[in-house]
Coordinates of C-alpha atoms and ligand atoms in Angstrom, one line a residue:
Chain X
X27 CA 92.3 30.7 59.7
X28 CA 88.7 31.3 60.8
X29 CA 87.8 32.6 64.2
X30 CA 84.4 33.0 65.8
X31 CA 84.3 35.6 68.5
X32 CA 81.8 37.4 70.7
X33 CA 80.8 38.3 74.3
X34 CA 79.0 35.5 76.1
X35 CA 75.7 35.8 78.0
X36 CA 73.9 39.0 78.7
X37 CA 77.1 41.0 78.7
X38 CA 77.1 44.2 76.8
X39 CA 80.7 45.4 77.2
X40 CA 81.5 46.0 73.6
X41 CA 84.8 47.8 73.5
X42 CA 87.1 44.7 73.8
X43 CA 84.9 42.9 71.3
X44 CA 85.6 45.5 68.7
X45 CA 89.3 45.5 69.5
X46 CA 89.4 41.7 69.2
X47 CA 87.8 41.9 65.8
X48 CA 90.3 44.5 64.5
X49 CA 93.3 42.8 66.0
X50 CA 92.4 39.4 64.7
X51 CA 91.9 40.9 61.2
X52 CA 95.2 42.7 61.4
X53 CA 96.9 39.4 62.2
X54 CA 95.3 37.9 59.1
X55 CA 92.5 35.9 60.6
X56 CA 89.0 35.6 59.0
X57 CA 86.7 36.9 61.8
X58 CA 83.1 36.0 62.4
X59 CA 82.0 38.4 65.1
X60 CA 78.8 37.6 66.9
X61 CA 79.0 40.7 69.0
X62 CA 77.7 41.1 72.6
X63 CA 74.9 39.2 74.2
X64 CA 75.7 35.9 72.6
X65 CA 74.5 32.6 73.8
X66 CA 76.8 29.7 74.1
X67 CA 74.8 27.6 71.6
X68 CA 75.3 30.4 69.0
X69 CA 79.0 30.2 69.4
X70 CA 79.1 26.5 68.6
X71 CA 76.5 26.9 65.9
X72 CA 78.6 29.7 64.3
X73 CA 81.6 27.4 64.4
X74 CA 79.6 24.7 62.5
X75 CA 78.3 27.2 59.9
X76 CA 81.7 28.8 59.2
X77 CA 84.0 25.9 59.8
X78 CA 86.0 28.0 62.2
X79 CA 89.1 26.5 63.8
X80 CA 89.0 28.8 66.8
X81 CA 86.3 30.0 69.2
X82 CA 87.3 33.2 71.1
X83 CA 84.9 34.1 73.8
X84 CA 85.0 37.2 75.9
X85 CA 83.3 37.8 79.2
X86 CA 83.7 41.2 80.9
X87 CA 81.1 41.2 83.5
X88 CA 82.1 37.8 84.8
X89 CA 79.1 35.8 83.9
X90 CA 81.2 33.3 81.9
X91 CA 81.6 31.6 85.3
X92 CA 78.0 30.6 85.1
X93 CA 78.1 29.5 81.5
X94 CA 81.4 27.6 81.9
X95 CA 79.8 24.6 83.5
X96 CA 77.6 24.1 80.5
X97 CA 80.4 24.1 77.9
X98 CA 81.3 20.5 77.9
X99 CA 77.8 19.2 78.0
X100 CA 76.7 21.4 75.1
X101 CA 79.8 20.8 73.0
X102 CA 79.3 17.1 73.4
X103 CA 76.0 17.4 71.4
X104 CA 77.9 18.5 68.3
X105 CA 79.4 15.8 66.1
X106 CA 82.2 17.8 64.4
X107 CA 83.7 20.2 66.9
X108 CA 86.3 18.0 68.5
X109 CA 89.2 19.9 66.9
X110 CA 87.9 23.3 67.7
X111 CA 90.3 25.5 69.7
X112 CA 88.4 27.0 72.6
X113 CA 89.7 30.3 74.1
X114 CA 88.2 32.6 76.6
X115 CA 89.4 36.0 78.1
X116 CA 88.3 39.1 79.9
X117 CA 87.2 39.2 83.5
X118 CA 86.4 35.6 84.1
X119 CA 85.0 35.9 87.6
X120 CA 82.7 38.2 89.4
X121 CA 84.9 40.2 91.9
X122 CA 88.4 39.0 92.3
X123 CA 90.1 35.6 92.5
X124 CA 93.3 33.8 92.2
X125 CA 94.4 33.6 88.6
X126 CA 95.8 30.1 88.8
X127 CA 92.6 28.7 90.3
X128 CA 90.6 30.5 87.7
X129 CA 92.6 29.2 84.8
X130 CA 92.5 25.6 86.2
X131 CA 88.7 25.8 86.6
X132 CA 88.2 27.0 83.0
X133 CA 90.5 24.4 81.6
X134 CA 88.3 21.9 83.4
X135 CA 85.3 23.4 81.6
X136 CA 87.0 22.5 78.4
X137 CA 88.9 25.7 77.3
X138 CA 92.3 25.3 75.8
X139 CA 93.5 28.9 76.4
X140 CA 92.3 30.9 79.4
X141 CA 93.2 34.6 79.6
X142 CA 91.9 36.0 82.8
X143 CA 92.6 39.8 82.7
X144 CA 95.3 39.2 80.2
X145 CA 96.0 42.0 77.7
X146 CA 94.7 41.2 74.2
X147 CA 97.9 41.1 72.3
X148 CA 99.5 38.8 74.8
X149 CA 96.4 36.5 74.5
X150 CA 96.7 36.5 70.7
X151 CA 100.4 35.6 70.9
X152 CA 99.4 32.7 73.0
X153 CA 96.9 31.6 70.4
X154 CA 99.6 31.9 67.7
X155 CA 101.9 29.6 69.8
X156 CA 99.2 27.1 70.3
X157 CA 98.4 27.0 66.6
X158 CA 102.0 26.5 65.6
X159 CA 102.4 23.8 68.2
X160 CA 99.3 22.0 66.8
X161 CA 100.6 22.4 63.3
X162 CA 103.9 20.7 64.2
X163 CA 102.2 17.7 65.9
Chain F
X9 CA 45.1 54.7 45.3
X10 CA 43.6 53.1 42.3
X11 CA 45.4 54.4 39.2
X12 CA 42.6 53.7 36.9
X13 CA 39.0 54.6 37.7
X14 CA 37.6 52.0 35.4
X15 CA 35.4 49.5 37.3
X16 CA 37.1 46.2 38.2
X17 CA 35.8 42.7 38.8
X18 CA 37.5 40.9 41.6
X19 CA 37.2 37.1 42.0
X20 CA 38.5 35.0 44.8
X21 CA 38.4 31.2 44.4
X22 CA 38.5 29.3 47.6
X23 CA 38.4 25.6 48.3
X24 CA 34.8 25.8 49.2
X25 CA 33.3 29.1 48.0
X26 CA 34.1 31.7 45.4
X27 CA 33.4 35.4 45.8
X28 CA 32.7 37.9 43.1
X29 CA 33.0 41.5 43.8
X30 CA 32.2 44.6 41.7
X31 CA 32.1 48.2 42.9
X32 CA 28.4 47.8 43.7
X33 CA 28.0 44.2 44.9
X34 CA 29.7 41.3 46.5
X35 CA 28.4 37.8 46.0
X36 CA 29.5 34.5 47.5
X37 CA 28.7 31.1 46.0
X38 CA 29.3 27.6 47.2
X39 CA 31.3 25.8 44.6
X40 CA 29.9 22.9 42.6
X41 CA 32.7 20.3 42.7
X42 CA 31.3 18.5 39.8
X43 CA 32.1 21.4 37.6
X44 CA 35.2 23.1 36.4
X45 CA 35.7 26.3 38.2
X46 CA 35.3 28.4 35.1
X47 CA 32.1 26.7 34.1
X48 CA 30.8 27.0 37.7
X49 CA 31.6 30.7 37.7
X50 CA 30.0 31.3 34.4
X51 CA 26.9 29.5 35.3
X52 CA 26.5 31.4 38.6
X53 CA 27.8 34.8 37.6
X54 CA 27.9 34.7 33.8
X55 CA 26.1 38.0 33.5
X56 CA 28.5 39.9 35.7
X57 CA 31.6 38.4 34.1
X58 CA 30.4 39.2 30.6
X59 CA 30.2 42.9 31.5
X60 CA 34.0 43.1 32.1
X61 CA 36.9 43.1 29.7
X62 CA 39.8 40.7 30.5
X63 CA 42.0 43.5 31.6
X64 CA 39.6 44.5 34.3
X65 CA 39.2 41.1 35.9
X66 CA 41.5 40.3 38.8
X67 CA 41.5 36.8 40.3
X68 CA 43.1 35.2 43.3
X69 CA 42.9 31.7 44.6
X70 CA 43.5 29.7 47.7
X71 CA 41.8 26.6 46.3
X72 CA 44.7 24.2 46.9
X73 CA 45.7 25.3 50.4
X74 CA 49.3 26.2 50.1
X75 CA 52.6 24.3 50.0
X76 CA 54.4 22.1 52.5
X77 CA 58.1 22.1 53.2
X78 CA 60.7 20.2 55.1
X79 CA 63.9 22.1 56.0
X80 CA 67.3 20.5 56.5
X81 CA 69.9 22.8 58.0
X82 CA 73.2 22.6 59.9
X83 CA 72.4 24.7 63.0
X84 CA 69.4 25.9 65.0
X85 CA 70.8 29.4 65.5
X86 CA 71.5 30.2 61.8
X87 CA 70.7 28.2 58.7
X88 CA 67.6 26.4 60.1
X89 CA 66.3 29.5 61.9
X90 CA 66.7 31.7 58.8
X91 CA 65.1 29.2 56.4
X92 CA 62.2 28.6 58.8
X93 CA 61.5 32.3 59.0
X94 CA 61.7 32.7 55.2
X95 CA 59.4 29.8 54.6
X96 CA 56.9 31.2 57.1
X97 CA 57.0 34.6 55.4
X98 CA 56.3 33.0 52.1
X99 CA 53.2 31.4 53.4
X100 CA 54.5 27.8 53.4
X101 CA 53.6 25.1 55.9
X102 CA 56.6 23.7 57.7
X103 CA 56.2 19.9 58.1
X104 CA 59.4 19.5 60.0
X105 CA 62.9 20.9 60.5
X106 CA 65.9 18.6 60.5
X107 CA 69.3 19.3 62.1
X108 CA 71.6 17.7 59.6
X109 CA 74.1 16.2 62.0
X110 CA 71.3 14.1 63.5
X111 CA 69.6 13.3 60.2
X112 CA 69.6 9.5 60.8
X113 CA 67.4 9.7 63.9
X114 CA 64.6 11.6 62.2
X115 CA 61.6 9.7 61.0
X116 CA 60.5 10.1 57.4
X117 CA 57.3 12.0 56.9
X118 CA 55.0 9.8 54.9
X119 CA 53.2 12.6 53.1
X120 CA 54.4 14.0 49.8
X121 CA 56.4 17.2 50.6
X122 CA 56.0 20.0 48.1
X123 CA 59.5 21.4 48.6
X124 CA 62.5 20.3 50.5
X125 CA 64.9 23.1 51.5
X126 CA 68.6 22.4 52.2
X127 CA 70.6 25.1 53.9
X128 CA 73.9 25.5 55.8
X129 CA 77.3 27.1 55.9
X130 CA 78.8 30.4 54.8
X131 CA 80.3 30.6 51.3
X132 CA 83.8 30.2 52.6
X133 CA 83.0 26.9 54.2
X134 CA 82.6 23.6 52.3
X135 CA 81.7 20.0 52.5
X136 CA 78.9 20.4 55.0
X137 CA 76.8 17.6 53.5
X138 CA 77.5 14.0 52.6
X139 CA 76.0 10.6 52.2
X140 CA 73.6 11.0 55.1
X141 CA 71.8 13.7 53.2
X142 CA 71.6 11.8 50.0
X143 CA 70.4 8.6 51.7
X144 CA 67.7 10.5 53.5
X145 CA 66.4 12.3 50.4
X146 CA 66.4 9.0 48.5
X147 CA 63.7 7.7 50.8
X148 CA 61.7 10.9 50.9
X149 CA 58.8 11.7 48.7
X150 CA 59.0 15.3 47.5
X151 CA 58.2 17.4 44.4
X152 CA 60.8 20.2 44.6
X153 CA 64.3 20.4 46.0
X154 CA 66.1 23.6 46.6
X155 CA 69.6 24.3 48.0
X156 CA 70.5 27.7 49.4
X157 CA 73.6 26.9 51.4
X158 CA 77.3 27.4 50.9
X159 CA 78.1 28.3 47.3
X160 CA 81.1 26.0 47.5
X161 CA 78.9 23.0 48.1
X162 CA 76.5 23.7 45.2
X163 CA 78.4 21.7 42.6
X164 CA 78.6 18.6 44.8
X165 CA 74.9 18.9 45.7
X166 CA 74.0 19.2 42.0
X167 CA 76.1 16.2 41.2
X168 CA 74.4 14.1 43.8
X169 CA 70.8 15.3 43.7
X170 CA 68.7 15.3 40.6
X171 CA 66.6 18.4 39.7
X172 CA 67.9 20.4 42.6
X173 CA 67.5 24.2 42.2
X174 CA 70.5 26.1 43.5
X175 CA 70.0 29.5 45.0
X176 CA 72.3 32.1 46.5
X177 CA 73.1 31.3 50.1
X178 CA 70.7 32.6 52.8
X179 CA 73.6 33.0 55.2
X180 CA 76.0 35.8 54.3
X181 CA 79.7 36.1 55.3
X182 CA 78.8 37.8 58.5
X183 CA 76.3 35.1 59.4
X184 CA 73.4 37.4 58.7
X185 CA 70.3 36.4 56.8
X186 CA 69.8 37.0 53.1
X187 CA 66.1 36.4 52.5
X188 CA 65.1 37.6 49.0
X189 CA 66.2 34.7 46.8
X190 CA 64.7 31.9 48.7
X191 CA 61.6 34.0 49.5
X192 CA 61.1 34.8 45.8
X193 CA 61.6 31.1 44.9
X194 CA 59.0 29.9 47.4
X195 CA 56.5 32.6 46.6
X196 CA 56.8 31.8 42.9
X197 CA 56.5 28.1 43.6
X198 CA 53.3 28.8 45.5
X199 CA 52.2 30.9 42.6
X200 CA 53.0 28.2 40.1
X201 CA 51.2 25.6 42.2
X202 CA 48.1 27.7 42.0
X203 CA 48.4 28.5 38.3
X204 CA 49.4 24.9 37.5
X205 CA 46.0 23.5 38.6
X206 CA 44.1 22.7 35.4
X207 CA 41.1 24.4 36.8
X208 CA 42.8 27.6 37.5
X209 CA 44.5 27.7 34.1
X210 CA 41.1 28.0 32.5
X211 CA 40.4 31.1 34.4
X212 CA 42.9 32.9 32.1
X213 CA 40.0 32.8 29.6
X214 CA 38.4 35.6 31.6
X215 CA 41.4 37.6 32.9
X216 CA 44.5 39.1 31.3
X217 CA 46.0 39.6 34.7
X218 CA 48.2 37.3 36.8
X219 CA 46.3 35.1 39.2
X220 CA 47.6 35.5 42.8
X221 CA 47.4 33.5 45.9
X222 CA 44.7 34.8 48.3
X223 CA 47.0 35.0 51.4
X224 CA 49.4 37.2 49.3
X225 CA 46.5 39.5 48.5
X226 CA 45.2 39.6 52.1
X227 CA 48.7 40.3 53.4
X228 CA 49.0 43.2 51.1
X229 CA 45.9 44.7 52.6
X230 CA 47.1 44.8 56.1
X231 CA 49.0 48.1 56.1
X232 CA 45.9 49.7 54.7
X233 CA 43.4 48.0 57.0
X234 CA 42.8 51.1 59.1
X235 CA 41.2 52.7 56.1
X236 CA 38.2 50.4 56.5
X237 CA 38.2 49.3 60.2
X238 CA 38.9 50.8 63.5
X239 CA 41.6 48.2 64.3
X240 CA 43.8 48.8 67.3
X241 CA 47.3 47.8 66.8
X242 CA 48.8 45.3 67.4
X243 CA 46.3 42.9 65.8
X244 CA 46.1 39.4 64.3
X245 CA 43.9 38.5 61.4
X246 CA 42.5 35.0 61.1
X247 CA 41.3 33.8 57.8
X248 CA 39.5 30.5 58.4
X249 CA 38.6 28.9 55.2
X250 CA 37.5 25.5 53.9
X251 CA 40.9 23.9 53.6
X252 CA 43.3 26.1 55.5
X253 CA 43.6 28.7 58.2
X254 CA 45.8 31.6 57.6
X255 CA 47.1 33.9 60.3
X256 CA 48.5 37.3 59.6
X257 CA 50.1 39.2 62.5
X258 CA 52.0 42.4 63.2
X259 CA 55.7 41.9 63.5
X260 CA 55.9 43.4 67.0
X261 CA 54.0 40.4 68.3
X262 CA 57.1 38.2 68.0
X263 CA 60.4 38.6 69.7
X264 CA 62.4 36.5 67.5
X265 CA 61.7 37.7 64.0
X266 CA 64.6 38.4 61.8
X267 CA 63.0 38.9 58.5
X268 CA 62.6 42.6 58.0
X269 CA 61.0 43.4 54.7
X270 CA 57.3 43.3 55.6
X271 CA 55.5 44.8 58.5
X272 CA 53.2 41.8 58.7
X273 CA 54.0 38.1 58.7
X274 CA 51.8 35.3 58.0
X275 CA 51.4 31.7 59.0
X276 CA 49.4 29.0 57.2
X277 CA 48.0 26.0 59.0
X278 CA 47.3 23.7 56.1
X279 CA 45.0 21.2 57.5
X280 CA 42.9 23.4 59.7
X281 CA 39.9 24.1 57.5
X282 CA 36.3 23.5 58.3
X283 CA 35.2 21.9 55.1
X284 CA 37.7 20.2 52.9
X285 CA 40.0 19.4 55.8
X286 CA 37.2 18.8 58.3
X287 CA 38.5 15.4 59.3
X288 CA 42.0 16.6 60.3
X289 CA 40.4 19.5 62.1
X290 CA 38.4 17.1 64.2
X291 CA 41.5 15.0 64.8
X292 CA 43.4 18.1 66.0
X293 CA 40.4 18.9 68.2
X294 CA 40.3 15.5 69.8
X295 CA 44.0 15.8 70.5
X296 CA 43.5 18.9 72.6
X297 CA 42.8 18.4 76.2
X298 CA 40.6 21.5 76.6
X299 CA 38.3 20.7 73.7
X300 CA 35.8 18.7 75.8
X301 CA 35.5 21.5 78.2
X302 CA 35.0 23.8 75.3
X303 CA 32.3 21.6 73.8
X304 CA 30.6 21.5 77.2
X305 CA 30.8 25.3 77.4
X306 CA 29.1 25.4 74.0
X307 CA 26.5 23.0 75.3
X308 CA 27.1 20.2 72.8
X309 CA 28.8 16.8 72.9
X310 CA 31.4 15.1 70.8
X311 CA 28.6 13.6 68.7
X312 CA 28.4 17.0 67.0
X313 CA 31.4 15.9 64.9
X314 CA 29.3 13.3 63.2
X315 CA 26.5 15.7 62.4
X316 CA 25.9 17.5 59.1
X317 CA 24.1 20.6 60.1
X318 CA 24.4 24.4 60.4
X319 CA 25.0 24.0 64.1
X320 CA 27.8 21.5 63.5
X321 CA 29.5 23.9 61.0
X322 CA 29.3 26.7 63.6
X323 CA 30.9 24.5 66.3
X324 CA 33.7 23.4 63.9
X325 CA 34.4 27.0 63.1
X326 CA 34.5 27.9 66.8
X327 CA 36.8 25.0 67.4
X328 CA 39.1 26.2 64.5
X329 CA 39.4 29.6 66.2
X330 CA 40.3 28.0 69.5
X331 CA 42.8 25.6 67.9
X332 CA 44.5 28.3 65.9
X333 CA 44.9 30.4 69.0
X334 CA 46.4 27.4 70.9
X335 CA 48.8 26.9 68.1
X336 CA 50.3 30.3 68.2
X337 CA 50.4 30.5 72.0
X338 CA 52.9 29.0 74.3
X339 CA 50.5 26.1 75.0
X340 CA 50.9 24.4 71.6
X341 CA 53.8 26.3 70.3
X342 CA 54.5 25.4 66.7
X343 CA 57.2 27.6 65.4
X344 CA 56.0 30.9 66.5
X345 CA 54.8 32.2 69.8
X346 CA 52.8 35.3 69.4
X347 CA 52.5 37.7 72.3
X348 CA 48.8 37.2 72.6
X349 CA 48.4 39.2 75.7
X350 CA 49.5 42.3 73.8
X351 CA 46.9 42.0 71.1
X352 CA 44.3 44.7 71.0
X353 CA 42.2 43.4 68.1
X354 CA 41.4 40.1 66.4
X355 CA 40.1 40.5 62.9
X356 CA 38.3 37.6 61.2
X357 CA 37.8 37.2 57.6
X358 CA 36.9 34.4 55.2
X359 CA 33.9 32.1 55.1
X360 CA 33.7 32.2 58.9
X361 CA 32.3 35.7 58.9
X362 CA 29.2 34.4 57.1
X363 CA 28.5 31.7 59.7
X364 CA 29.4 33.1 63.2
X365 CA 28.3 36.2 65.0
X366 CA 30.6 38.5 66.9
X367 CA 29.2 37.1 70.1
X368 CA 29.8 33.5 69.1
X369 CA 33.4 34.4 68.3
X370 CA 34.0 36.4 71.4
X371 CA 32.9 33.6 73.6
X372 CA 35.6 31.4 72.2
X373 CA 38.3 34.0 72.5
X374 CA 37.3 34.7 76.1
X375 CA 37.4 30.9 76.8
X376 CA 40.9 30.7 75.2
X377 CA 42.3 33.6 77.2
X378 CA 40.8 32.3 80.4
X379 CA 41.8 28.6 80.1
X380 CA 45.1 28.8 78.2
X381 CA 46.5 32.1 79.2
X382 CA 44.7 32.4 82.5
X383 CA 43.9 36.0 81.8
X384 CA 40.9 38.2 81.4
X385 CA 42.4 40.0 78.5
X386 CA 39.8 40.9 76.0
X387 CA 40.9 42.0 72.6
X388 CA 38.2 43.6 70.3
X389 CA 36.8 41.2 67.8
X390 CA 36.2 42.6 64.3
X391 CA 34.4 40.8 61.6
X392 CA 35.3 41.5 58.0
X393 CA 31.9 40.2 56.8
X394 CA 31.9 42.1 53.6
X395 CA 35.3 41.0 52.4
X396 CA 36.6 44.5 52.6
X397 CA 40.1 43.3 53.4
X398 CA 40.3 41.1 50.4
X399 CA 38.9 43.9 48.2
X400 CA 41.4 46.3 49.7
X401 CA 44.3 43.9 48.9
X402 CA 43.1 43.1 45.4
X403 CA 42.6 46.7 44.5
X404 CA 45.9 47.8 46.1
X405 CA 47.6 45.0 44.2
X406 CA 46.2 45.8 40.8
X407 CA 47.1 49.5 41.2
X408 CA 50.7 48.6 41.7
X409 CA 51.0 46.4 38.6
Ligands
B12_19 C1 82.7 50.9 80.2 C2 82.1 49.9 81.2 C3 80.8 49.6 81.3 C4 79.8 50.3 80.3 C5 79.9 49.4 79.0 C6 79.6 50.1 77.8 C7 79.7 49.2 76.6 N1 78.6 49.1 75.9 O1 80.7 48.7 76.3 C8 78.5 50.1 81.1 C9 78.3 51.4 81.9 C10 77.3 49.9 80.2 C11 78.8 49.0 82.0 C12 77.8 48.2 82.6 C13 78.1 47.2 83.5 N2 79.3 46.9 84.0 CO1 80.9 47.6 83.4 N3 82.6 48.4 83.0 C14 83.0 49.3 82.1 C15 84.5 49.6 82.4 C16 84.6 50.8 83.1 C17 85.4 49.6 81.1 C18 85.2 48.4 80.2 C19 86.0 48.7 78.9 O2 85.4 49.0 77.9 N4 87.3 48.6 78.9 C20 88.2 48.8 77.8 C21 88.4 47.5 77.1 C22 89.4 47.6 75.9 O3 89.1 46.7 78.1 P1 88.5 45.3 78.7 O4 87.1 45.3 78.5 O5 89.0 45.1 80.0 O6 89.1 44.3 77.7 C23 90.5 44.1 77.6 C24 91.0 42.7 78.2 O7 90.0 42.3 79.2 C25 91.1 41.9 77.1 N5 90.1 40.9 76.7 C26 88.7 41.0 76.7 N6 88.1 39.9 76.2 C27 89.1 39.1 75.9 C28 89.1 37.8 75.3 C29 90.3 37.2 75.1 C30 90.3 35.8 74.5 C31 91.6 37.8 75.4 C32 92.8 37.1 75.1 C33 91.6 39.1 76.0 C34 90.4 39.7 76.2 O8 91.2 42.6 75.9 C35 90.9 44.0 76.2 C36 92.1 44.8 75.8 O9 93.3 44.4 76.4 C37 85.0 48.3 83.2 C38 86.1 48.6 84.3 C39 87.4 48.6 83.6 N7 88.1 49.7 83.9 O10 87.8 47.7 82.9 C40 83.7 48.0 83.9 C41 83.4 46.5 84.3 C42 83.8 45.6 83.2 N8 81.9 46.5 84.5 C43 81.5 45.8 85.5 C44 80.2 45.6 85.9 C45 80.0 44.8 87.1 C46 79.2 46.1 85.1 C47 77.7 46.0 85.5 C48 77.2 44.7 86.0 C49 77.4 47.2 86.4 C50 76.0 47.1 87.0 N9 75.9 46.7 88.2 O11 75.1 47.5 86.3 C51 77.1 46.4 84.1 C52 76.9 45.1 83.3 C53 76.0 45.3 82.1 C54 76.0 44.1 81.3 N10 74.8 43.5 81.0 O12 76.9 43.6 80.9 C55 82.7 45.2 86.2 C56 82.9 43.7 86.0 C57 83.3 43.1 87.3 C58 83.6 41.6 87.3 N11 83.7 40.9 86.3 O13 83.8 41.2 88.4 C59 83.9 46.1 85.7 C60 85.3 45.3 85.7 C61 84.0 47.3 86.7 C62 84.4 46.8 88.1 N12 85.7 46.9 88.4 O14 83.6 46.4 88.9 N13 80.1 48.8 82.2

């Protein structure tokens, strides 16, 4: 299973990104890590080039909130990304906010899994569950 | 620098002129198009040529003005971007880039394309291309076809496309660029194109050395340029010739350059020459909204395009400088946007140095900066009127062989 990951926008928090790379590999995923400072278009483009099934975006400084609104619009321009699993995690707002609201908002943006301030391993377990579910259906 | 102190004869065959240089002299002659290049050379410089042995003669040529390419890739951020950069750095003109998923909506270029490049996918991905590609290519007029995408797709591509050359992927498993294979292929193709011309083949009667493309030779000279000129970095070098215009520039003038091998890149504008491609130069000029103002500034009217005079040639050359600067600025961005406000010197070489004075060139550059970049920036203009750059490149090149 291929995963494209990276930190969206002008966000330079790199520690989680390295951990995500290692943890995914440890779980047997093939990882394409775009690193920090990655534009939304590069994530989608990377999914096209690699044929990845999962896109795992991090945002630590909270700027994903700004990018989120563009996700659906941009993704609609691609012809072969309908089955792509979209996941996002980190600090998904600037400042603090109600987790339920945040999750709902990002789901509306088009994300399948939203992990606001969720520990990485918990997040990866959620991904596993989702993949198994999809496999069954 | 030069390993062998024996005197060399250097010859550059352009689309309009040829130059012949020895340690003591440098001559330039207008070509006689009714003659084969070798006959022409012999009739004009027979005495000089006869003084040299084949081993000591080095020839380069830009007579045919470079190759054109169309690139088909699967994303803008990776395959298309990488291939575009590689093509640029091989001195190839990019006619168009096509994003594969939308291939049906692109119009077909009517010109014959020298080489079509297909790229896309990492090696662990497969089946990126299908009927859409084959249908498009079936309608396209091209001479060479190269595939440098996912290794898994190579077999299918070869099955469906005749005479396709398959190269290692330009995108590696970490989505990074691998430039050397495609770059070598394109550089060789350019080389073969030059050598394949009947006219050029005959030149092997007088040289035992490989005939190179002129832009390649000029590009090689750039790291050594300070030896001959007081050029302040960063600089751009414009080589405005009869059929094409070449721009060489320091890498730090672009933000988005991912190819790392050379310090200097180059761009070729195929139909921006003042002699052989005069008509397309005029068309490009008429397409530019500032040109009429520029003509007024130069105190001439559009009628000058109809004239055949020294004055008309001068104006065309001035226009070529202006149009080239426009093309590499944000105003008429082609593929590359150079940081023109950061340039400290503009070096000019080629036939233009025989026609225009420094003042006539500076006038155009000042006009460009004022009108297009609304700036008083004033880079130093340097004229390579003695073909020092070319000599430097040709000498440097033969010492490495
Ligand atoms: C170190 C750090 C920096 C360093 C970064 C160095 C580097 N190159 O990495 C420096 C000093 C450069 C920095 C700069 C800034 N920072 Co800072 N930084 C931190 C700090 C202290 C630690 C981050 C860290 O590495 N944690 C360790 C890793 C392992 O944890 P993590 O990042 O939280 O990731 C975990 C989870 O979030 C999760 N996770 C992450 N991504 C994903 C994705 C998925 C899908 C899943 C499931 C899970 C997941 O997995 C990880 C492990 O469990 C945090 C505060 C904190 N204690 O968290 C602030 C913090 C992230 N920074 C913050 C801010 C505001 C900034 C600046 C804007 C400050 C400024 N005004 O200049 C700049 C932004 C620069 C930029 N362009 O991005 C804020 C963000 C606030 C927000 N979102 O509302 C924080 C939270 C501090 C705070 N409380 O205000 N920062």
